[in-house]
Tab-separated table of C-alpha atoms in Angstrom:
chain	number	residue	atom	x	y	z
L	1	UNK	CA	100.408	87.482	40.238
L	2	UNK	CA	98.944	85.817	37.077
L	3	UNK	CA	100.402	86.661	33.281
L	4	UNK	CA	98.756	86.241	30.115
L	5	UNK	CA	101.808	85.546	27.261
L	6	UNK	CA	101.031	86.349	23.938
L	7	UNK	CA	103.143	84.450	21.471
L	8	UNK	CA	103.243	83.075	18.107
L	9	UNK	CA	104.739	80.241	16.787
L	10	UNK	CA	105.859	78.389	13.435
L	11	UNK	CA	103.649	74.428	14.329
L	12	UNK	CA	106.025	72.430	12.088
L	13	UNK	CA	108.888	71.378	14.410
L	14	UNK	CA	105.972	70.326	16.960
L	15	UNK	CA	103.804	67.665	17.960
L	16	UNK	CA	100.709	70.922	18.904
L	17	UNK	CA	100.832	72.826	21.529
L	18	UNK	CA	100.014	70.789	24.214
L	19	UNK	CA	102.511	68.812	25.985
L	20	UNK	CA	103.167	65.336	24.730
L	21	UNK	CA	105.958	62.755	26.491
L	22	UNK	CA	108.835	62.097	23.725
L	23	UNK	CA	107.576	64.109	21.250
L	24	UNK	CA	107.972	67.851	20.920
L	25	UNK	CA	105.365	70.834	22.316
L	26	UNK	CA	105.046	74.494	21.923
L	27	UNK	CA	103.623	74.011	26.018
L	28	UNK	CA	107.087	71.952	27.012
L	29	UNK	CA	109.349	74.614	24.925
L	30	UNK	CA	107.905	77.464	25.925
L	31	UNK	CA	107.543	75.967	29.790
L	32	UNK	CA	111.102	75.609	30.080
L	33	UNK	CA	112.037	78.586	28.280
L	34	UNK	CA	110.026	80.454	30.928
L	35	UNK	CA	111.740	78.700	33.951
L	36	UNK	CA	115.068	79.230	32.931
L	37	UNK	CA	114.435	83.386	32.652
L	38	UNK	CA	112.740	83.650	35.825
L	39	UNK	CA	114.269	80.620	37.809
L	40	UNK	CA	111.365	79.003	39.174
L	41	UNK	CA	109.835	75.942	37.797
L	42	UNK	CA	106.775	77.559	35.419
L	43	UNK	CA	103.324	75.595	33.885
L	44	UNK	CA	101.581	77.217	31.058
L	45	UNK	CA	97.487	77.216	30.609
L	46	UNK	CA	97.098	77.556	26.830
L	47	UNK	CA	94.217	79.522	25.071
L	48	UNK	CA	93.816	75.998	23.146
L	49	UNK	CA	94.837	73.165	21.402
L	50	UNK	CA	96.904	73.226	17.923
L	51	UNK	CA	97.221	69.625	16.726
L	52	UNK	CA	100.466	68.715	14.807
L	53	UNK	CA	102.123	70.864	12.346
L	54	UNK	CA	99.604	73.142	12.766
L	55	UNK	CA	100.438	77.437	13.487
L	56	UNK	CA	99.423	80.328	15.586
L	57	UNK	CA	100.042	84.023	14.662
L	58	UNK	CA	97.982	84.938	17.933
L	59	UNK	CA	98.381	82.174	21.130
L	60	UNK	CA	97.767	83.069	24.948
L	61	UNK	CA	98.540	81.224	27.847
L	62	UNK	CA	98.697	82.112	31.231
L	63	UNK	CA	101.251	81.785	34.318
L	64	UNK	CA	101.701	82.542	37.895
L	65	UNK	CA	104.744	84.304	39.512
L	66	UNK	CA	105.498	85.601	42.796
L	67	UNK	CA	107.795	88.580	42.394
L	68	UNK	CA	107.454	91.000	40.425
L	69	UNK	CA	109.658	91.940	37.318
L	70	UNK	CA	110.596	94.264	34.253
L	71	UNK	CA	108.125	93.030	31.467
L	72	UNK	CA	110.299	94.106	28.494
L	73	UNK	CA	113.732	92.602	29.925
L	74	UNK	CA	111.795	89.654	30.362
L	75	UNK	CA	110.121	89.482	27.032
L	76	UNK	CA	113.698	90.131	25.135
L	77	UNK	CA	115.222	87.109	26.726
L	78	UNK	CA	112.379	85.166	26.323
L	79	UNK	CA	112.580	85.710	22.726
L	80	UNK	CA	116.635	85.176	22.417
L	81	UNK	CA	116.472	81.635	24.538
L	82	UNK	CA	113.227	80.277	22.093
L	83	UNK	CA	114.348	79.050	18.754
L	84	UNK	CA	113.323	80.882	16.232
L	85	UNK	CA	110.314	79.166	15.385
L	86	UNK	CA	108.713	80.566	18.674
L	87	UNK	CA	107.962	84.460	19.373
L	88	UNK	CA	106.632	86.590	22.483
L	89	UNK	CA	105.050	89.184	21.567
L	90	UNK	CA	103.991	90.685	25.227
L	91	UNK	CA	103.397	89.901	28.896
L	92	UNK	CA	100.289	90.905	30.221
L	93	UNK	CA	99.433	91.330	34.252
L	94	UNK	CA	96.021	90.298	34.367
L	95	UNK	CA	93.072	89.412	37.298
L	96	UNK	CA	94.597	86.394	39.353
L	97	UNK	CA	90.838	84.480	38.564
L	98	UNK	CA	91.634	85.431	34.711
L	99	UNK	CA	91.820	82.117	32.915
L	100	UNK	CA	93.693	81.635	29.115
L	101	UNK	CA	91.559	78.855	27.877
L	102	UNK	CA	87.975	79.507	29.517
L	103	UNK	CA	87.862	83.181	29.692
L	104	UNK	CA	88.385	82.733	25.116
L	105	UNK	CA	85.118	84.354	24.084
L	106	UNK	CA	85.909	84.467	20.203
L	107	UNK	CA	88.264	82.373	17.972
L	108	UNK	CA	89.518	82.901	14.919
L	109	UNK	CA	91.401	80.318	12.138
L	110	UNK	CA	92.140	80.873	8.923
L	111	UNK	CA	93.412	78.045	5.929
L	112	UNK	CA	95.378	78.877	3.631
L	113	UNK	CA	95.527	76.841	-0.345
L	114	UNK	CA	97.991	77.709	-2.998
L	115	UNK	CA	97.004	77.079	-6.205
L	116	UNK	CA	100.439	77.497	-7.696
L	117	UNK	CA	103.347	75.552	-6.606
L	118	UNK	CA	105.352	77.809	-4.504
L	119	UNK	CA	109.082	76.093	-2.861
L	120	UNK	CA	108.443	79.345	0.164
L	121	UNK	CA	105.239	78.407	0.848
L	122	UNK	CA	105.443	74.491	1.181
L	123	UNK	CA	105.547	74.588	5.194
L	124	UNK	CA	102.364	77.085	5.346
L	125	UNK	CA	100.257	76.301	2.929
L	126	UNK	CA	98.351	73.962	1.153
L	127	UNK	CA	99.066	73.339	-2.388
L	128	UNK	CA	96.036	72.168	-4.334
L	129	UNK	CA	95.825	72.846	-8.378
L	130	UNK	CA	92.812	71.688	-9.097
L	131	UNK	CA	89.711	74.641	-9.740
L	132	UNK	CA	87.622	75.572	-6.823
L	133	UNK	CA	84.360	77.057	-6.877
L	134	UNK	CA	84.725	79.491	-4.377
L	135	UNK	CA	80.953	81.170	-4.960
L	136	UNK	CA	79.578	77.633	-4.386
L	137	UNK	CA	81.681	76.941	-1.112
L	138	UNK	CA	80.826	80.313	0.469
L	139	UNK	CA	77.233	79.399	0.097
L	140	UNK	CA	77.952	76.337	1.483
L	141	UNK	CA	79.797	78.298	4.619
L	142	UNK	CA	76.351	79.843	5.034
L	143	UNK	CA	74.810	77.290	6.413
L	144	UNK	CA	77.141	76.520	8.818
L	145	UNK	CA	75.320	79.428	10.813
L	146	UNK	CA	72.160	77.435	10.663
L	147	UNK	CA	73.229	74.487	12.983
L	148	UNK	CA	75.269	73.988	16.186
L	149	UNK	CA	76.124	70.658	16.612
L	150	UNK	CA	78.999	69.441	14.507
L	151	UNK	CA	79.946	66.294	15.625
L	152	UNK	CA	80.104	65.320	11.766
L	153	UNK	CA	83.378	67.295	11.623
L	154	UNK	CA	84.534	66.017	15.042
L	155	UNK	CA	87.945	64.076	15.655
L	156	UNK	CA	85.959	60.361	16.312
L	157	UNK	CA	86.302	58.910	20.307
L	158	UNK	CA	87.161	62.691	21.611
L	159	UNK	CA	86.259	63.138	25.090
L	160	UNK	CA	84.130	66.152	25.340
L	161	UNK	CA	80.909	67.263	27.209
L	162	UNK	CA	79.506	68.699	24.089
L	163	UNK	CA	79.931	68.715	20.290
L	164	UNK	CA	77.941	72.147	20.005
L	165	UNK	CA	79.708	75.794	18.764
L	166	UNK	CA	78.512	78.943	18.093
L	167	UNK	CA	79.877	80.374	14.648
L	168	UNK	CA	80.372	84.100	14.032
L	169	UNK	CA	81.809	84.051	10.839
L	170	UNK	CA	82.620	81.647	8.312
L	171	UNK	CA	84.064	82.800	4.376
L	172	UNK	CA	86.279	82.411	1.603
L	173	UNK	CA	88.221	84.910	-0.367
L	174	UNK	CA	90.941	84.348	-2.795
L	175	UNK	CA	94.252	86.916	-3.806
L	176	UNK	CA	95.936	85.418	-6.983
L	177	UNK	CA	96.915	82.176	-6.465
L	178	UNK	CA	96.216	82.025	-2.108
L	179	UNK	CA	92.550	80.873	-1.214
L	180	UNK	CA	91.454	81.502	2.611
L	181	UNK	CA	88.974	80.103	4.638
L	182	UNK	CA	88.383	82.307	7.442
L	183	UNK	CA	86.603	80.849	10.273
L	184	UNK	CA	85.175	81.977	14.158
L	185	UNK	CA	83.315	80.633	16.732
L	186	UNK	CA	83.184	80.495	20.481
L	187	UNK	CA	85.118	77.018	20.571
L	188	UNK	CA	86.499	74.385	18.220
L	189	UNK	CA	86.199	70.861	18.105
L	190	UNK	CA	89.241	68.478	17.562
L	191	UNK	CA	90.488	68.436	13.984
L	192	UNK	CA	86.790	70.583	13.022
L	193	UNK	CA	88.472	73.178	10.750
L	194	UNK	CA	89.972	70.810	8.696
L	195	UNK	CA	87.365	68.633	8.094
L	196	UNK	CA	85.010	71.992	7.323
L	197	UNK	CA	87.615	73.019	4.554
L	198	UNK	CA	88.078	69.180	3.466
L	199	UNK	CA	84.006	69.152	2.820
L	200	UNK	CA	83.847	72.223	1.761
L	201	UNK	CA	86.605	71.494	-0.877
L	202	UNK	CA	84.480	68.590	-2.071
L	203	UNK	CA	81.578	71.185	-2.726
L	204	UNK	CA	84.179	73.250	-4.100
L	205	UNK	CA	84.887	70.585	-6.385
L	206	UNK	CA	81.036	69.810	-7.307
L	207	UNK	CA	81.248	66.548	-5.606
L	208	UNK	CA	79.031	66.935	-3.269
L	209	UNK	CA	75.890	69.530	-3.105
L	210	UNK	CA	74.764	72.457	-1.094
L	211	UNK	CA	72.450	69.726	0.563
L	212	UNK	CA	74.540	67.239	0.638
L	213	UNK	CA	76.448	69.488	2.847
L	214	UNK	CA	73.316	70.091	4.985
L	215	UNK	CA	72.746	66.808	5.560
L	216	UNK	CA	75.763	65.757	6.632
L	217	UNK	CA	75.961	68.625	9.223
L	218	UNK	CA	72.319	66.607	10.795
L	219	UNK	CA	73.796	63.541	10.209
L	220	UNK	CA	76.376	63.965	13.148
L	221	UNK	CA	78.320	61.429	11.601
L	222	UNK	CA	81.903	61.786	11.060
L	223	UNK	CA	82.294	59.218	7.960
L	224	UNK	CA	79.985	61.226	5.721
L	225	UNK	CA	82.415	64.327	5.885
L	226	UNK	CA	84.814	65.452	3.530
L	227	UNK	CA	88.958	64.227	4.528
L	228	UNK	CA	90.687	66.388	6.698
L	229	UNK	CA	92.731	68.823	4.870
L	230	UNK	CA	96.890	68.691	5.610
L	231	UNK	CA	97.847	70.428	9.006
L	232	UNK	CA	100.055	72.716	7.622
L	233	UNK	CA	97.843	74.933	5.829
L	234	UNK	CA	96.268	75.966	8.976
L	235	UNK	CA	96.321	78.881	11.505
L	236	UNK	CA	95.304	79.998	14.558
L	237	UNK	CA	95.255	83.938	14.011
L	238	UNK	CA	93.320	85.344	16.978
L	239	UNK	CA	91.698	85.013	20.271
L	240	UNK	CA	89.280	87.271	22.049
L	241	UNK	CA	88.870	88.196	25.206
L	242	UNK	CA	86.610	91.020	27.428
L	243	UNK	CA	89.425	92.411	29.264
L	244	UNK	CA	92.478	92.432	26.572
C-alpha cells in the first residue's frame, strides 16, 4: 500500500529536505526514522524541495509498505524517535498511483520580516529595520499575475524543463512589527521566493520602480533581480491536492 505523511519540520538543523551525502536532510532523518518503526528499509518521495535553513508547517511525502498497521501507534512513535525539530502530523492510505510531488496542484509559502529585533524570533524570521512600503510592493505583487516565465528569479545553471509557473496569489500584509509575503502557484522554481521578496524589498525600499520590476520579470535574467532574502525567514505552509 502507498502512504502520504504529513509532517512539519523546524529547516535550521538541515541542509533542505532532500537528501544530501555528509550533510544533514529532513528526507535522510525522517527515512530512517521510518525504518526503524516499521523495520523495513523505507524511501520517502517529498511534496518538494526546501533549500537550507529553510521550514515547512505543511510537508507530504509518500511511502510504500506491505503490511498493514495501526496508523496512530505508528504516528506516536514516529513522533517520540524524531528530534524535536521534526513532527508527524498524520498517515494517510492513499491510491497506490498517488504521487507526493506530481500529484501538488497548489503551493503555498509565506516570508516572514521582523521589523523589531526579537532574541525568539531570530531562527524564523527575518529581521530588517529599515521602512517598507508595503502599498507599493503589493502593487508590485500584481504583476506577477501578468507573466509566467520567471527565470529572472531562478537559482542560475538549474536543470529544469521549464522556468514557467502559474501564480494564484501573491500579497503582503503586516501585524505590528511581522511583515508577510504570502505566495501560491502550481510550482516553484529554485531559490524563486526569495529572490521575489529580495526584489520586491528593493521596490519596497523605492529603489527600484513598478517597471523596473516589470522589466526585469521579461528580462529573464537572473542578475537584474533583487538578492535573495536569508533562508530562515521562509516557509512552506501548505500543499494542495484533489484527493486530500
Amino acid at each position: 500500500m502507498r502512504y502520504f505523511i504529513k509532517l512539519a519540520y523546524n529547516g535550521t538543523n538541515y541542509h533542505g529536505w532532500q537528501y544530501q551525502p555528509n550533510a544533514a536532510s529532513v528526507q535522510e532523518t525522517l527515512n530512517k526514522a521510518v525504518s526503524v518503526i516499521l523495520n523495513t528499509e523505507i524511501s520517502l518521495m517529498g511534496a518538494g524541495r526546501t533549500d537550507t535553513g529553510v521550514h515547512a508547517t505543511e510537508m507530504y511525502a509518500h511511502f510504500d509498505f506491505e503490511k498493514p498497521f495501526d496508523l496512530k501507534s505508528i504516528i506516536h512513535k514516529l513522533n517520540s524517535y524524531l528530534p524535536k525539530d521534526i513532527v508527524v502530523y498524520a498517515i494517510i492510505p492513499v491510491p497506490d498511483e498517488a504521487h507526493a510531488r506530481f500529484d501538488a496542484k497548489k503551493r503555498t509559502y509565506e516570508y516572514h520580516i521582523n521589523t523589531f529585533k526579537d532574541a525568539f524570533l531570530q531562527d524564523g524570521s527575518w529581521y530588517f529595520h529599515q521602512k517598507l512600503d508595503l502599498d507599493l510592493m503589493n502593487q508590485a505583487s500584481k504583476l506577477l499575475f501578468n507573466h509566467i516565465d520567471f527565470q529572472c528569479f531562478s537559482k542560475v545553471n538549474t536543470d529544469v524543463n521549464t522556468f514557467d509557473c502559474t501564480i494564484f496569489e501573491a500579497h503582503w500584509t503586516q501585524e505590528n512589527n511581522q511583515i508577510v509575503f504570502t505566495i501560491s502557484a502550481n510550482r516553484f522554481l529554485r531559490n524563486m521566493v526569495r529572490a521575489i521578496v529580495g526584489t520586491l524589498v528593493n521596490v519596497g525600499l523605492h529603489k527600484i520602480t513598478l517597471d523596473d520590476f516589470n522589466e526585469i520579470i521579461k528580462s529573464k535574467n537572473r542578475d537584474k533581480a533583487g538578492f535573495s532574502v536569508p533562508a530562515h525567514g521562509l516557509y512552506l505552509t501548505k500543499i494542495e491536492y484533489d484527493y486530500l
